[in-house]
JSON list of N, CA and C in Angstrom, two decimals:
[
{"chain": "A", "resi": 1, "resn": "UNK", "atom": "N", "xyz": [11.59, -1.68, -16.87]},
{"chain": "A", "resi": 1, "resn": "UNK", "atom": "CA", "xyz": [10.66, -1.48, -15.77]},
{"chain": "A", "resi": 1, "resn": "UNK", "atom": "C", "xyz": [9.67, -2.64, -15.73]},
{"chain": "A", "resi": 2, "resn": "UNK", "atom": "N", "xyz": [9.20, -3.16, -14.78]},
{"chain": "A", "resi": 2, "resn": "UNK", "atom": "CA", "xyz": [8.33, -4.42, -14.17]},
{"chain": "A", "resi": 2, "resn": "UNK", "atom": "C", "xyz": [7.32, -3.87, -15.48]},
{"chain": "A", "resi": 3, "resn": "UNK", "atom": "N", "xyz": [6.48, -2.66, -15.24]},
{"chain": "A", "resi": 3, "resn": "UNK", "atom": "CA", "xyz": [5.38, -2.82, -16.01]},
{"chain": "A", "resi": 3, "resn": "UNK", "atom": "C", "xyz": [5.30, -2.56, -17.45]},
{"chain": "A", "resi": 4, "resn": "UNK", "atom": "N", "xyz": [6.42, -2.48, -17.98]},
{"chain": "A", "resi": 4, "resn": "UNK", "atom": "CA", "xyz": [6.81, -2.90, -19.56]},
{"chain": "A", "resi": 4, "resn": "UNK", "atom": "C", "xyz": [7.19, -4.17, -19.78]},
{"chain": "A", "resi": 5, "resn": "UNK", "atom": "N", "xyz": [7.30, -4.89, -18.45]},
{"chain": "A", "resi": 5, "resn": "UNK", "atom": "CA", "xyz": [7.81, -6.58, -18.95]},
{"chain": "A", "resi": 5, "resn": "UNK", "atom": "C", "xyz": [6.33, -7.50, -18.97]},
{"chain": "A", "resi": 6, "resn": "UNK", "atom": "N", "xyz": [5.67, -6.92, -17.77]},
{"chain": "A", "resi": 6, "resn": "UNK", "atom": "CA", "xyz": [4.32, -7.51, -17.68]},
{"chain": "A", "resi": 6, "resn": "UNK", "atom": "C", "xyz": [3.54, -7.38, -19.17]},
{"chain": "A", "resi": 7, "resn": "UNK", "atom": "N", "xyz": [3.55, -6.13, -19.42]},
{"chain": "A", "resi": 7, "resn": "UNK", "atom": "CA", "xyz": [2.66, -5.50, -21.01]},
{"chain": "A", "resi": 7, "resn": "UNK", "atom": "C", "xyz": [3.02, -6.71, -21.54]},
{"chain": "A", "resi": 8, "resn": "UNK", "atom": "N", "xyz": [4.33, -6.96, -22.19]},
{"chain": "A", "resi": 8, "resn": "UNK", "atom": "CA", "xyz": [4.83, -7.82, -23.19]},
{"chain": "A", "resi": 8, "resn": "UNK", "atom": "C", "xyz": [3.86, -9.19, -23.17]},
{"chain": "A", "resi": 9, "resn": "UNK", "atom": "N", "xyz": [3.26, -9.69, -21.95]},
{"chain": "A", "resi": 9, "resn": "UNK", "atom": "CA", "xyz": [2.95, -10.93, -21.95]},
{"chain": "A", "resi": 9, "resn": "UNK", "atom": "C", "xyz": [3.71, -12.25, -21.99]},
{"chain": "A", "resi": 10, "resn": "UNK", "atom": "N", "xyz": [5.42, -11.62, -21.99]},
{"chain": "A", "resi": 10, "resn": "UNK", "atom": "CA", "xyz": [5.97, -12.90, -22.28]},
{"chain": "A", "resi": 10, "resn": "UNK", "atom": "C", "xyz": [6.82, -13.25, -21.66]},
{"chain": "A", "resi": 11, "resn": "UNK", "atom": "N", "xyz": [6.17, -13.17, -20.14]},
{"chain": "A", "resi": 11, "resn": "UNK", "atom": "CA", "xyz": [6.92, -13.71, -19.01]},
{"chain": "A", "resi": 11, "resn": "UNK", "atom": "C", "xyz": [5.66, -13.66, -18.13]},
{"chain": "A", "resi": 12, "resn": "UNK", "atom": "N", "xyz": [5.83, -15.18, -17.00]},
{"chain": "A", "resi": 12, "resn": "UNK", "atom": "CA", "xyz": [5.17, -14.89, -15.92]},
{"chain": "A", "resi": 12, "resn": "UNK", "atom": "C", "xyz": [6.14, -14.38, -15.03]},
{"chain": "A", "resi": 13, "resn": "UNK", "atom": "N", "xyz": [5.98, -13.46, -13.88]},
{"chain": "A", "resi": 13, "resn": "UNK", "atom": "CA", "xyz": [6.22, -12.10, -13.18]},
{"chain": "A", "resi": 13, "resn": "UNK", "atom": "C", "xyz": [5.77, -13.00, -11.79]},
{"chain": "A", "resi": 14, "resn": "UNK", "atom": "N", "xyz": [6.75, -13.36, -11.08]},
{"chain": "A", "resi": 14, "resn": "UNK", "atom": "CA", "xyz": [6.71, -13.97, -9.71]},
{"chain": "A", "resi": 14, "resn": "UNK", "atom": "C", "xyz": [7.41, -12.56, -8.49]},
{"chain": "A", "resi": 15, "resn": "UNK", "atom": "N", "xyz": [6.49, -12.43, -7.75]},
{"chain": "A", "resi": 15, "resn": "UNK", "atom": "CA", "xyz": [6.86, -11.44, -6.51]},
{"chain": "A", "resi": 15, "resn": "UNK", "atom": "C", "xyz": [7.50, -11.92, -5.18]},
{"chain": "A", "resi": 16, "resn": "UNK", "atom": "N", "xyz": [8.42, -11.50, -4.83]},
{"chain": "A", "resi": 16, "resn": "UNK", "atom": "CA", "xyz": [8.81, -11.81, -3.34]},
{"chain": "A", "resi": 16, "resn": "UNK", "atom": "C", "xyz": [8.39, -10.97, -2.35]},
{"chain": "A", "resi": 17, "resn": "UNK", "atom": "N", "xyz": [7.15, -11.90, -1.85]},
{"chain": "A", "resi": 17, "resn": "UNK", "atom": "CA", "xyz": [6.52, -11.11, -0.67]},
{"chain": "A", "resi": 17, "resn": "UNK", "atom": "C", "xyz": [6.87, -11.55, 1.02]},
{"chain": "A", "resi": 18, "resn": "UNK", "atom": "N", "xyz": [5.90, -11.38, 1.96]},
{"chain": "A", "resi": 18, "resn": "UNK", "atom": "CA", "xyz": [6.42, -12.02, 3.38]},
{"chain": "A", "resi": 18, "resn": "UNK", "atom": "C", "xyz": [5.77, -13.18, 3.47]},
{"chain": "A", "resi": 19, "resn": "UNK", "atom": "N", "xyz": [4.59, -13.46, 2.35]},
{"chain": "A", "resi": 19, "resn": "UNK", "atom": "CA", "xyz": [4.16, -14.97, 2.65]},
{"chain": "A", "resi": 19, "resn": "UNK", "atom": "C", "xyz": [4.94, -15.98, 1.24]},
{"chain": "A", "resi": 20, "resn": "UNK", "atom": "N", "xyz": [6.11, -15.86, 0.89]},
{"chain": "A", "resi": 20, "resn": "UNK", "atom": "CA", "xyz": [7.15, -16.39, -0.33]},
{"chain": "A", "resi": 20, "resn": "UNK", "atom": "C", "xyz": [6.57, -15.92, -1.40]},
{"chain": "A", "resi": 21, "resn": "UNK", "atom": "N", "xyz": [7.27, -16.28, -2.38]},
{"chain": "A", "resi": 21, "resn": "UNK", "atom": "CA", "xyz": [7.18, -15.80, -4.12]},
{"chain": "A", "resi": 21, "resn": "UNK", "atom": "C", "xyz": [5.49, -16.13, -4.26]},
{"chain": "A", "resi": 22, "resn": "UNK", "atom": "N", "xyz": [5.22, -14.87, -4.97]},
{"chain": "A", "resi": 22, "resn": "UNK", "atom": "CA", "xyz": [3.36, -15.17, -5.79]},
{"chain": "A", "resi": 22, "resn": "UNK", "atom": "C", "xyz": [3.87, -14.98, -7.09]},
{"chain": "A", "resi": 23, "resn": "UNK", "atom": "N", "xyz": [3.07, -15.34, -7.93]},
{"chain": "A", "resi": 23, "resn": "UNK", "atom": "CA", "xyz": [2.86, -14.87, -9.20]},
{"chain": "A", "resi": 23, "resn": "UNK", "atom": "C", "xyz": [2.17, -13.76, -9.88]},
{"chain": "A", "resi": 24, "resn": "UNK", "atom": "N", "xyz": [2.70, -13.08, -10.08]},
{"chain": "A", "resi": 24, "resn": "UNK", "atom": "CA", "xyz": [1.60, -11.73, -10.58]},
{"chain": "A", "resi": 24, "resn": "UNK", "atom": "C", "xyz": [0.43, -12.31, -10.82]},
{"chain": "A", "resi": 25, "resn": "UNK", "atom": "N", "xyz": [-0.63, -11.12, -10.77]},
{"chain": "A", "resi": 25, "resn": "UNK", "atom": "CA", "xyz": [-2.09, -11.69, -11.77]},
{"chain": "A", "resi": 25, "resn": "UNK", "atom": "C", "xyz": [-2.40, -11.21, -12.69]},
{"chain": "A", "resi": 26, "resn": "UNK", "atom": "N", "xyz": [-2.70, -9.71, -12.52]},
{"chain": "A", "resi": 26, "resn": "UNK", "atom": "CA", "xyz": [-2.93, -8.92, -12.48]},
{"chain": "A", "resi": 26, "resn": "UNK", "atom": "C", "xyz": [-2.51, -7.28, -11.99]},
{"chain": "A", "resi": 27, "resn": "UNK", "atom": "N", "xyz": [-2.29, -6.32, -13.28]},
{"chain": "A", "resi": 27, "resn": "UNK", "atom": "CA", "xyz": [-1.17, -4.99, -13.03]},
{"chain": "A", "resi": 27, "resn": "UNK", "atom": "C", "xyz": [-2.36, -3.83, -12.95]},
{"chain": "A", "resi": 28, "resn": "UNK", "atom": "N", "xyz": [-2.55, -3.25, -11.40]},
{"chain": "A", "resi": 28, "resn": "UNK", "atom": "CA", "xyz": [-3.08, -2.51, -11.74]},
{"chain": "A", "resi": 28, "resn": "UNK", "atom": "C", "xyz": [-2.64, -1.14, -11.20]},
{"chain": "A", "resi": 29, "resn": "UNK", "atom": "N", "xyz": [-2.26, -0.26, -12.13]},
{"chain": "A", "resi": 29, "resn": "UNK", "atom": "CA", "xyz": [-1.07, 0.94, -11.76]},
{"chain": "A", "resi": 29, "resn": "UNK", "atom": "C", "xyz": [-2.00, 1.76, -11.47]},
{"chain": "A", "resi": 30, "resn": "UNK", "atom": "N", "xyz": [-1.41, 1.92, -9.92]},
{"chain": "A", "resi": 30, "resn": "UNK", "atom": "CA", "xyz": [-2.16, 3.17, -8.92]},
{"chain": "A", "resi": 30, "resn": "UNK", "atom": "C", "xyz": [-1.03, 4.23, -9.08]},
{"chain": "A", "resi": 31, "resn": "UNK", "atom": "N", "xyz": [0.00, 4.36, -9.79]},
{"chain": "A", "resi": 31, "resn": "UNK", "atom": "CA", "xyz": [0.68, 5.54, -9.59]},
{"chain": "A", "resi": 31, "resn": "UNK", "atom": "C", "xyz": [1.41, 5.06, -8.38]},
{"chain": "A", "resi": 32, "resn": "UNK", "atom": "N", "xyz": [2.56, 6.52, -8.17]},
{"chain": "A", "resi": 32, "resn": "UNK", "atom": "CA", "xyz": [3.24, 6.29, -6.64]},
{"chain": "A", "resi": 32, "resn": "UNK", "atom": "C", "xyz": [2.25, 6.48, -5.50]},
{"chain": "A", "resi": 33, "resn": "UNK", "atom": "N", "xyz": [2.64, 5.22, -4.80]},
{"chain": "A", "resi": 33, "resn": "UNK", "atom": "CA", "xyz": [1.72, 5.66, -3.69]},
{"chain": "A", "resi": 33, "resn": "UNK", "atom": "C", "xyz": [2.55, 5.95, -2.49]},
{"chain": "A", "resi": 34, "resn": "UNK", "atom": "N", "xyz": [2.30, 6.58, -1.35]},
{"chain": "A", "resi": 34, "resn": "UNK", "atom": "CA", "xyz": [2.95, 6.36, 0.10]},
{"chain": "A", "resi": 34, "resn": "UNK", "atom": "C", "xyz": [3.46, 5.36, 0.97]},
{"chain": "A", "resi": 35, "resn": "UNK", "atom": "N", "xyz": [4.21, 4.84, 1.27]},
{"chain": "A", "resi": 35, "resn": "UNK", "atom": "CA", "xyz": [4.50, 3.46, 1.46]},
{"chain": "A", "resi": 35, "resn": "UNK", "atom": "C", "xyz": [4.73, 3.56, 3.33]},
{"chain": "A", "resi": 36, "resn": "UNK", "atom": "N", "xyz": [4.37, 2.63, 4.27]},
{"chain": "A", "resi": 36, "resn": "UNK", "atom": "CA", "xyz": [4.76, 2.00, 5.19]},
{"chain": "A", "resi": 36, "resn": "UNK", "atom": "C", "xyz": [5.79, 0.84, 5.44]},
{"chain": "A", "resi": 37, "resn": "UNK", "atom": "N", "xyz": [6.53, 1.04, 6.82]},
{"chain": "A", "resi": 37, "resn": "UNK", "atom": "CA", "xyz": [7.01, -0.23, 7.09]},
{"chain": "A", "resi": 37, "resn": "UNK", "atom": "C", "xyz": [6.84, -0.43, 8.34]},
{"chain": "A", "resi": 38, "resn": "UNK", "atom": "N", "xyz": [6.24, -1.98, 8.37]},
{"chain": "A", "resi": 38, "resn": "UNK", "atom": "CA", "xyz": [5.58, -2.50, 9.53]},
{"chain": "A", "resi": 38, "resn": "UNK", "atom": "C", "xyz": [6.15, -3.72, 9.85]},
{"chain": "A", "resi": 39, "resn": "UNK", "atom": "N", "xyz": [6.69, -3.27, 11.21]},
{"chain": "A", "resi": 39, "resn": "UNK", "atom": "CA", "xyz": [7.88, -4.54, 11.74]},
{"chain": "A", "resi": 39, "resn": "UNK", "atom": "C", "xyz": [7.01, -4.60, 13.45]},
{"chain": "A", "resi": 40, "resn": "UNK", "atom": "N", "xyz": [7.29, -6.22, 13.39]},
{"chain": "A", "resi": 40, "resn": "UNK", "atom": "CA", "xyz": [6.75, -7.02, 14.66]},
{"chain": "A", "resi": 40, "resn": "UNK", "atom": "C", "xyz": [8.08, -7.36, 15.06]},
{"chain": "A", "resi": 41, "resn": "UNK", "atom": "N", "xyz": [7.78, -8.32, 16.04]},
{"chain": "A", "resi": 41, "resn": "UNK", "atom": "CA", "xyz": [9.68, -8.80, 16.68]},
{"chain": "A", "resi": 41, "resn": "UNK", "atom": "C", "xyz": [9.74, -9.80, 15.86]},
{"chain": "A", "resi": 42, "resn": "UNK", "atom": "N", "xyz": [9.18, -10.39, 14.59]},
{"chain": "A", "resi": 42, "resn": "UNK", "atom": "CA", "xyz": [9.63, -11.67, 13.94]},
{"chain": "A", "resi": 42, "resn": "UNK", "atom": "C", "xyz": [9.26, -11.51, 12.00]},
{"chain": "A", "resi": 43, "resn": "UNK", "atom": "N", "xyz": [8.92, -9.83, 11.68]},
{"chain": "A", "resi": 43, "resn": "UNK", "atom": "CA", "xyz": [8.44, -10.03, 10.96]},
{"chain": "A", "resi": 43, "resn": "UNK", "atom": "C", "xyz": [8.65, -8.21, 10.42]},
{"chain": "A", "resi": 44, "resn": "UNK", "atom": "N", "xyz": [8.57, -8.56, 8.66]},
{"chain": "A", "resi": 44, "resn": "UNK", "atom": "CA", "xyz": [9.08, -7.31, 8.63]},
{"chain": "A", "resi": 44, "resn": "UNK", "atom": "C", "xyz": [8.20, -6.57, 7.12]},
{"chain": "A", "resi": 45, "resn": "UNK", "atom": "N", "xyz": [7.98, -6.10, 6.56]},
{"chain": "A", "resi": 45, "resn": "UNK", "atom": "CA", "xyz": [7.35, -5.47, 5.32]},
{"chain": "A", "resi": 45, "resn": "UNK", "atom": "C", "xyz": [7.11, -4.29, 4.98]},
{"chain": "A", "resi": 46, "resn": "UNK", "atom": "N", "xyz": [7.18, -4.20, 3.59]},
{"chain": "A", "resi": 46, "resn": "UNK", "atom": "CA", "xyz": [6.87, -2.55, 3.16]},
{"chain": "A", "resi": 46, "resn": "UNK", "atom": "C", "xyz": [5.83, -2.35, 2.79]},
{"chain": "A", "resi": 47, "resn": "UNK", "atom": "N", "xyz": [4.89, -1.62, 2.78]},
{"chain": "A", "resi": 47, "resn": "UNK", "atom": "CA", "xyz": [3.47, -1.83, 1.79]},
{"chain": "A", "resi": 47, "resn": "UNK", "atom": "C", "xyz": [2.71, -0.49, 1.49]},
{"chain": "A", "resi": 48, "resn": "UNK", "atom": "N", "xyz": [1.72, -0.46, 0.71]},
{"chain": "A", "resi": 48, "resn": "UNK", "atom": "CA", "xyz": [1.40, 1.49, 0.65]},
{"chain": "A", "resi": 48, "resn": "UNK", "atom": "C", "xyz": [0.47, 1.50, 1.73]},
{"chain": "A", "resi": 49, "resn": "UNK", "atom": "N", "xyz": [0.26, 2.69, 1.72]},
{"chain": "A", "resi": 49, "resn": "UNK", "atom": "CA", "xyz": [-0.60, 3.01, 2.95]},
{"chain": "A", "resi": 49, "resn": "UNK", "atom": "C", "xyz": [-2.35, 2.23, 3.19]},
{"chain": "A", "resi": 50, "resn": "UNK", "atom": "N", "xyz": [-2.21, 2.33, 1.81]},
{"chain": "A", "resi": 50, "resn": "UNK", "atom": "CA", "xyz": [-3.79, 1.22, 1.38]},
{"chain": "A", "resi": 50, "resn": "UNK", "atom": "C", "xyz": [-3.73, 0.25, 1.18]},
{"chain": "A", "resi": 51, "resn": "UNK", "atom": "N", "xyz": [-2.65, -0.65, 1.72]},
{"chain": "A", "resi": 51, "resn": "UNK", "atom": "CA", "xyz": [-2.91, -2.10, 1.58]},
{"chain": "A", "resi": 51, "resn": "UNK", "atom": "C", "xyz": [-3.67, -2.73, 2.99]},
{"chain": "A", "resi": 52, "resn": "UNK", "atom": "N", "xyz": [-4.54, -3.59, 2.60]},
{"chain": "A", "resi": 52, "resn": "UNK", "atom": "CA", "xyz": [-5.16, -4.42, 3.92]},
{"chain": "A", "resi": 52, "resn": "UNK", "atom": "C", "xyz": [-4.19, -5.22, 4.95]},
{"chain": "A", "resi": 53, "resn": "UNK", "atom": "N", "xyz": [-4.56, -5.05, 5.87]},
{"chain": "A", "resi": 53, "resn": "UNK", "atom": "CA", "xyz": [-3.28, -6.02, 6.95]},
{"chain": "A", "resi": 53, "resn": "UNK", "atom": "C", "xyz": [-4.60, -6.87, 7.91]},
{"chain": "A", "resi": 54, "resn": "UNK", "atom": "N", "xyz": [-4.52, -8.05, 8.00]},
{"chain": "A", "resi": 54, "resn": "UNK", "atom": "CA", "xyz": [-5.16, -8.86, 9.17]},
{"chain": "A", "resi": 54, "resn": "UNK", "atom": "C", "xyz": [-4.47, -8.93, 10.33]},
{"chain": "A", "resi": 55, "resn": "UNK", "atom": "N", "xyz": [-5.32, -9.08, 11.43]},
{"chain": "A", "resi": 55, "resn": "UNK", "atom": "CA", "xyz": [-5.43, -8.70, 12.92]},
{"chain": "A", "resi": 55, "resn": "UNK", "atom": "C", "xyz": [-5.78, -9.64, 12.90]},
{"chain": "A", "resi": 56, "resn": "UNK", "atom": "N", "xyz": [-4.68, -10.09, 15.00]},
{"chain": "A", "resi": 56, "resn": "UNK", "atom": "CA", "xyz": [-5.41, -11.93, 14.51]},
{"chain": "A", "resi": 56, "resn": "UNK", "atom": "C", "xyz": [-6.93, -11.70, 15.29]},
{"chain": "A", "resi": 57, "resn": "UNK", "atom": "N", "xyz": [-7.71, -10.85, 15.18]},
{"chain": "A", "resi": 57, "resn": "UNK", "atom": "CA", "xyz": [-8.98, -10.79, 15.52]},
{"chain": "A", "resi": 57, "resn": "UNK", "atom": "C", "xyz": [-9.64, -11.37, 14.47]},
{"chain": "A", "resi": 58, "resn": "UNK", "atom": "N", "xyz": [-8.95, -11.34, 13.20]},
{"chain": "A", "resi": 58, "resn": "UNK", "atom": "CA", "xyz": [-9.34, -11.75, 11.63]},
{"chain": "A", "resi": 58, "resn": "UNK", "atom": "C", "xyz": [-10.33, -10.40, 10.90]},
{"chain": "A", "resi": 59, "resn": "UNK", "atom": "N", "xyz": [-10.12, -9.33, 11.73]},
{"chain": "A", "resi": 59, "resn": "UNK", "atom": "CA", "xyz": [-10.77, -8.14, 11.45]},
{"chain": "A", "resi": 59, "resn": "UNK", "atom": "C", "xyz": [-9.41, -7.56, 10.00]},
{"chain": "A", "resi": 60, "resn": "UNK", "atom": "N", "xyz": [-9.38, -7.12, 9.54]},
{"chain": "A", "resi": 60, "resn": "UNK", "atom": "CA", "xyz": [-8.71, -6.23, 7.88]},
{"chain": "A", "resi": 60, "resn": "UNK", "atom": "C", "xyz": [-9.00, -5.09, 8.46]},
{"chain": "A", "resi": 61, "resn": "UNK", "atom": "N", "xyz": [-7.63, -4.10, 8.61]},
{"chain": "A", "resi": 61, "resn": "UNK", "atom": "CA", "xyz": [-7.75, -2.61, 8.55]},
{"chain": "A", "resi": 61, "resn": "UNK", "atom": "C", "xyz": [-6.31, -2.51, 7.44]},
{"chain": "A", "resi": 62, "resn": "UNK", "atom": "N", "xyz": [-7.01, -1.04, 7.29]},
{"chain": "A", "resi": 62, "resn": "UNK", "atom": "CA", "xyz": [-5.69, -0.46, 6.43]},
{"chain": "A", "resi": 62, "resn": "UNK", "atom": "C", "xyz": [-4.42, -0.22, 7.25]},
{"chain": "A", "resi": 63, "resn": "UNK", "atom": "N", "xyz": [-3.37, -0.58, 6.34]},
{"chain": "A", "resi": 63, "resn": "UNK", "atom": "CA", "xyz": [-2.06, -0.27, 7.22]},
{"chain": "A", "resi": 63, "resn": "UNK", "atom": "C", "xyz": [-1.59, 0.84, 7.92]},
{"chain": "A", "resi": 64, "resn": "UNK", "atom": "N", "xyz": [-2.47, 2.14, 6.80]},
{"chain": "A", "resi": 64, "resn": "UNK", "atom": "CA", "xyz": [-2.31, 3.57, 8.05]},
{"chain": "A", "resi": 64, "resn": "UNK", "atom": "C", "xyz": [-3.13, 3.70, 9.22]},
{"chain": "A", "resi": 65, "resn": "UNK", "atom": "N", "xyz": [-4.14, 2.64, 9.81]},
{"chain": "A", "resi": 65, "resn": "UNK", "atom": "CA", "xyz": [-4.58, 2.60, 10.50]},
{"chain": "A", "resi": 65, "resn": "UNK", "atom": "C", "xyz": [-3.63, 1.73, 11.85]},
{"chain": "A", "resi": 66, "resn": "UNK", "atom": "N", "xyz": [-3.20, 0.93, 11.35]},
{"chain": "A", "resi": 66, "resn": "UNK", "atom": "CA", "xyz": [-2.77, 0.10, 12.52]},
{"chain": "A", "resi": 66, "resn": "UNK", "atom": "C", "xyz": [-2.25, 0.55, 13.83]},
{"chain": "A", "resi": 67, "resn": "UNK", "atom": "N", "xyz": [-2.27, 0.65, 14.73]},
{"chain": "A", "resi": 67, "resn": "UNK", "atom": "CA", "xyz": [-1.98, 0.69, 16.07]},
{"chain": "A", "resi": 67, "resn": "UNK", "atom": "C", "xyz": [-0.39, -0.17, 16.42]},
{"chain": "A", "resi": 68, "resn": "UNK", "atom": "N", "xyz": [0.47, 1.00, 17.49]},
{"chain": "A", "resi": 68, "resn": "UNK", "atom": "CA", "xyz": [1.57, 0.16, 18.30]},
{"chain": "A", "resi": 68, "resn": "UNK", "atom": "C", "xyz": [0.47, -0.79, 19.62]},
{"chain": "A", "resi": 69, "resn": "UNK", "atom": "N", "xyz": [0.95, -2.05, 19.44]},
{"chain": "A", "resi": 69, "resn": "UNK", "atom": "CA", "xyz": [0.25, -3.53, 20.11]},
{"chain": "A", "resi": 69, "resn": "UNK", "atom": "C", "xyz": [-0.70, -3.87, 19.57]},
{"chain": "A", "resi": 70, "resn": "UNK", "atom": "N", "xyz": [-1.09, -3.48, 17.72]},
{"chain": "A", "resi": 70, "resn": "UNK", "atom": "CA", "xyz": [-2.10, -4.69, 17.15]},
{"chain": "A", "resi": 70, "resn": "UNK", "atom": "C", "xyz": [-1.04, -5.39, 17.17]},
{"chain": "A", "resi": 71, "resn": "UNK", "atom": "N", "xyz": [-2.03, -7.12, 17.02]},
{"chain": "A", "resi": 71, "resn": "UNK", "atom": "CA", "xyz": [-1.77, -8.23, 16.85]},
{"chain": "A", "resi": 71, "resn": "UNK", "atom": "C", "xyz": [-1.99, -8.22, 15.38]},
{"chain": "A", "resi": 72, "resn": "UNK", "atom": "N", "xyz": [-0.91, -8.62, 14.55]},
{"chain": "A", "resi": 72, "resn": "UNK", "atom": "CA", "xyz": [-0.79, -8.91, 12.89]},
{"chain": "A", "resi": 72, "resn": "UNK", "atom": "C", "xyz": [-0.69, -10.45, 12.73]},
{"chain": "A", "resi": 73, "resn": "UNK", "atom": "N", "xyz": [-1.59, -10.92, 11.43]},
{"chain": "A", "resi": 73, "resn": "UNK", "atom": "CA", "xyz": [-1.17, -12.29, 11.15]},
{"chain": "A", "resi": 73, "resn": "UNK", "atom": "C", "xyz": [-0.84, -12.53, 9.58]},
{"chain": "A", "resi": 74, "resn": "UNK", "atom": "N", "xyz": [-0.28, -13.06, 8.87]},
{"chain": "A", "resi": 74, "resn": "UNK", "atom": "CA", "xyz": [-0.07, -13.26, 7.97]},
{"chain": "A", "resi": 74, "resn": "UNK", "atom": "C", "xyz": [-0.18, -14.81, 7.56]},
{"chain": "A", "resi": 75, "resn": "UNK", "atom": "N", "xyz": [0.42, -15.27, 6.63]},
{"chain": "A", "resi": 75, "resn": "UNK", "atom": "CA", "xyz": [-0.15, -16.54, 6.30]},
{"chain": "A", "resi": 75, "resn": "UNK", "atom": "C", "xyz": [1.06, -17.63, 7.47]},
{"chain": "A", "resi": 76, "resn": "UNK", "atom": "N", "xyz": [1.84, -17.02, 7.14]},
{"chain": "A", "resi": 76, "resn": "UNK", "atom": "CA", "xyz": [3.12, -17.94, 7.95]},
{"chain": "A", "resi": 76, "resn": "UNK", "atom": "C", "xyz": [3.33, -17.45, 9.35]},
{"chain": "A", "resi": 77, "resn": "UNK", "atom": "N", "xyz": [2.91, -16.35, 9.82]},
{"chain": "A", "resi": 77, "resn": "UNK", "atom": "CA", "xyz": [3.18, -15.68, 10.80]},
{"chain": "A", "resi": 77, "resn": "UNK", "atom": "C", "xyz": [2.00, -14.52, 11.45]},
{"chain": "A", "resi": 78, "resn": "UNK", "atom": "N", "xyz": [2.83, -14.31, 13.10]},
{"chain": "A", "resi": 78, "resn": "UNK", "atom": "CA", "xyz": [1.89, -13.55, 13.76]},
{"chain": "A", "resi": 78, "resn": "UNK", "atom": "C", "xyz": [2.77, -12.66, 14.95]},
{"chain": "A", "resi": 79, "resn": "UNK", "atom": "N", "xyz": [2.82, -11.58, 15.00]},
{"chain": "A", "resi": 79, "resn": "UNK", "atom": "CA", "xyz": [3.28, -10.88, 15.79]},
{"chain": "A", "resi": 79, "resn": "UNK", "atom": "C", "xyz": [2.46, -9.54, 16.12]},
{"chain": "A", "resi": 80, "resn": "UNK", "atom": "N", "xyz": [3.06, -8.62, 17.14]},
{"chain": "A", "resi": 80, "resn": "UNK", "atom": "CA", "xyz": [2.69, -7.45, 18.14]},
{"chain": "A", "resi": 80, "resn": "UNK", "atom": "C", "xyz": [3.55, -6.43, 17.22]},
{"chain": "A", "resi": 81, "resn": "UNK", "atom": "N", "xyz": [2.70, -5.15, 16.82]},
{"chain": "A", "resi": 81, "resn": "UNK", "atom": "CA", "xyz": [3.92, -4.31, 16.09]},
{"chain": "A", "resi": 81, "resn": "UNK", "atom": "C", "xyz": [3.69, -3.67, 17.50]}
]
């Protein structure tokens, strides 16, 4: 499991997200959470319900908040869910 490899310390832990591979930083286990998926016409992701999403207003709401016709931006990208 990811968070018995992280414990070990003896690997850095690279993620494939929608803005390319990060590097872990930091593990901080919220338990299972509820998950979303939020697709634009060019763009696609899973995330829990409490993750932050930017609006290209540059306003941050939570992802269970988002609205059908916010504008989403990400680092590489921007679309209409």
């Amino acid at each position: 499991e990811l968070r018995e490899i992280y414990h070990t310390k003896l690997y850095d832990i690279d993620i494939d997200t929608p803005d390319g591979y990060q590097t872990l930083g930091k593990w901080f286990d919220k338990g299972v959470l509820p998950m979303l998926k939020i697709s634009t016409e060019n763009y696609c992701t899973i995330c829990a319900e409490n993750h932050m999403i930017q609006l290209s207003d540059l306003t941050w709401v939570l992802a269970s908040e988002l609205n059908v016709n916010d504008e989403v931006i990400t680092k590489t990208t921007r679309g209409t869910l």
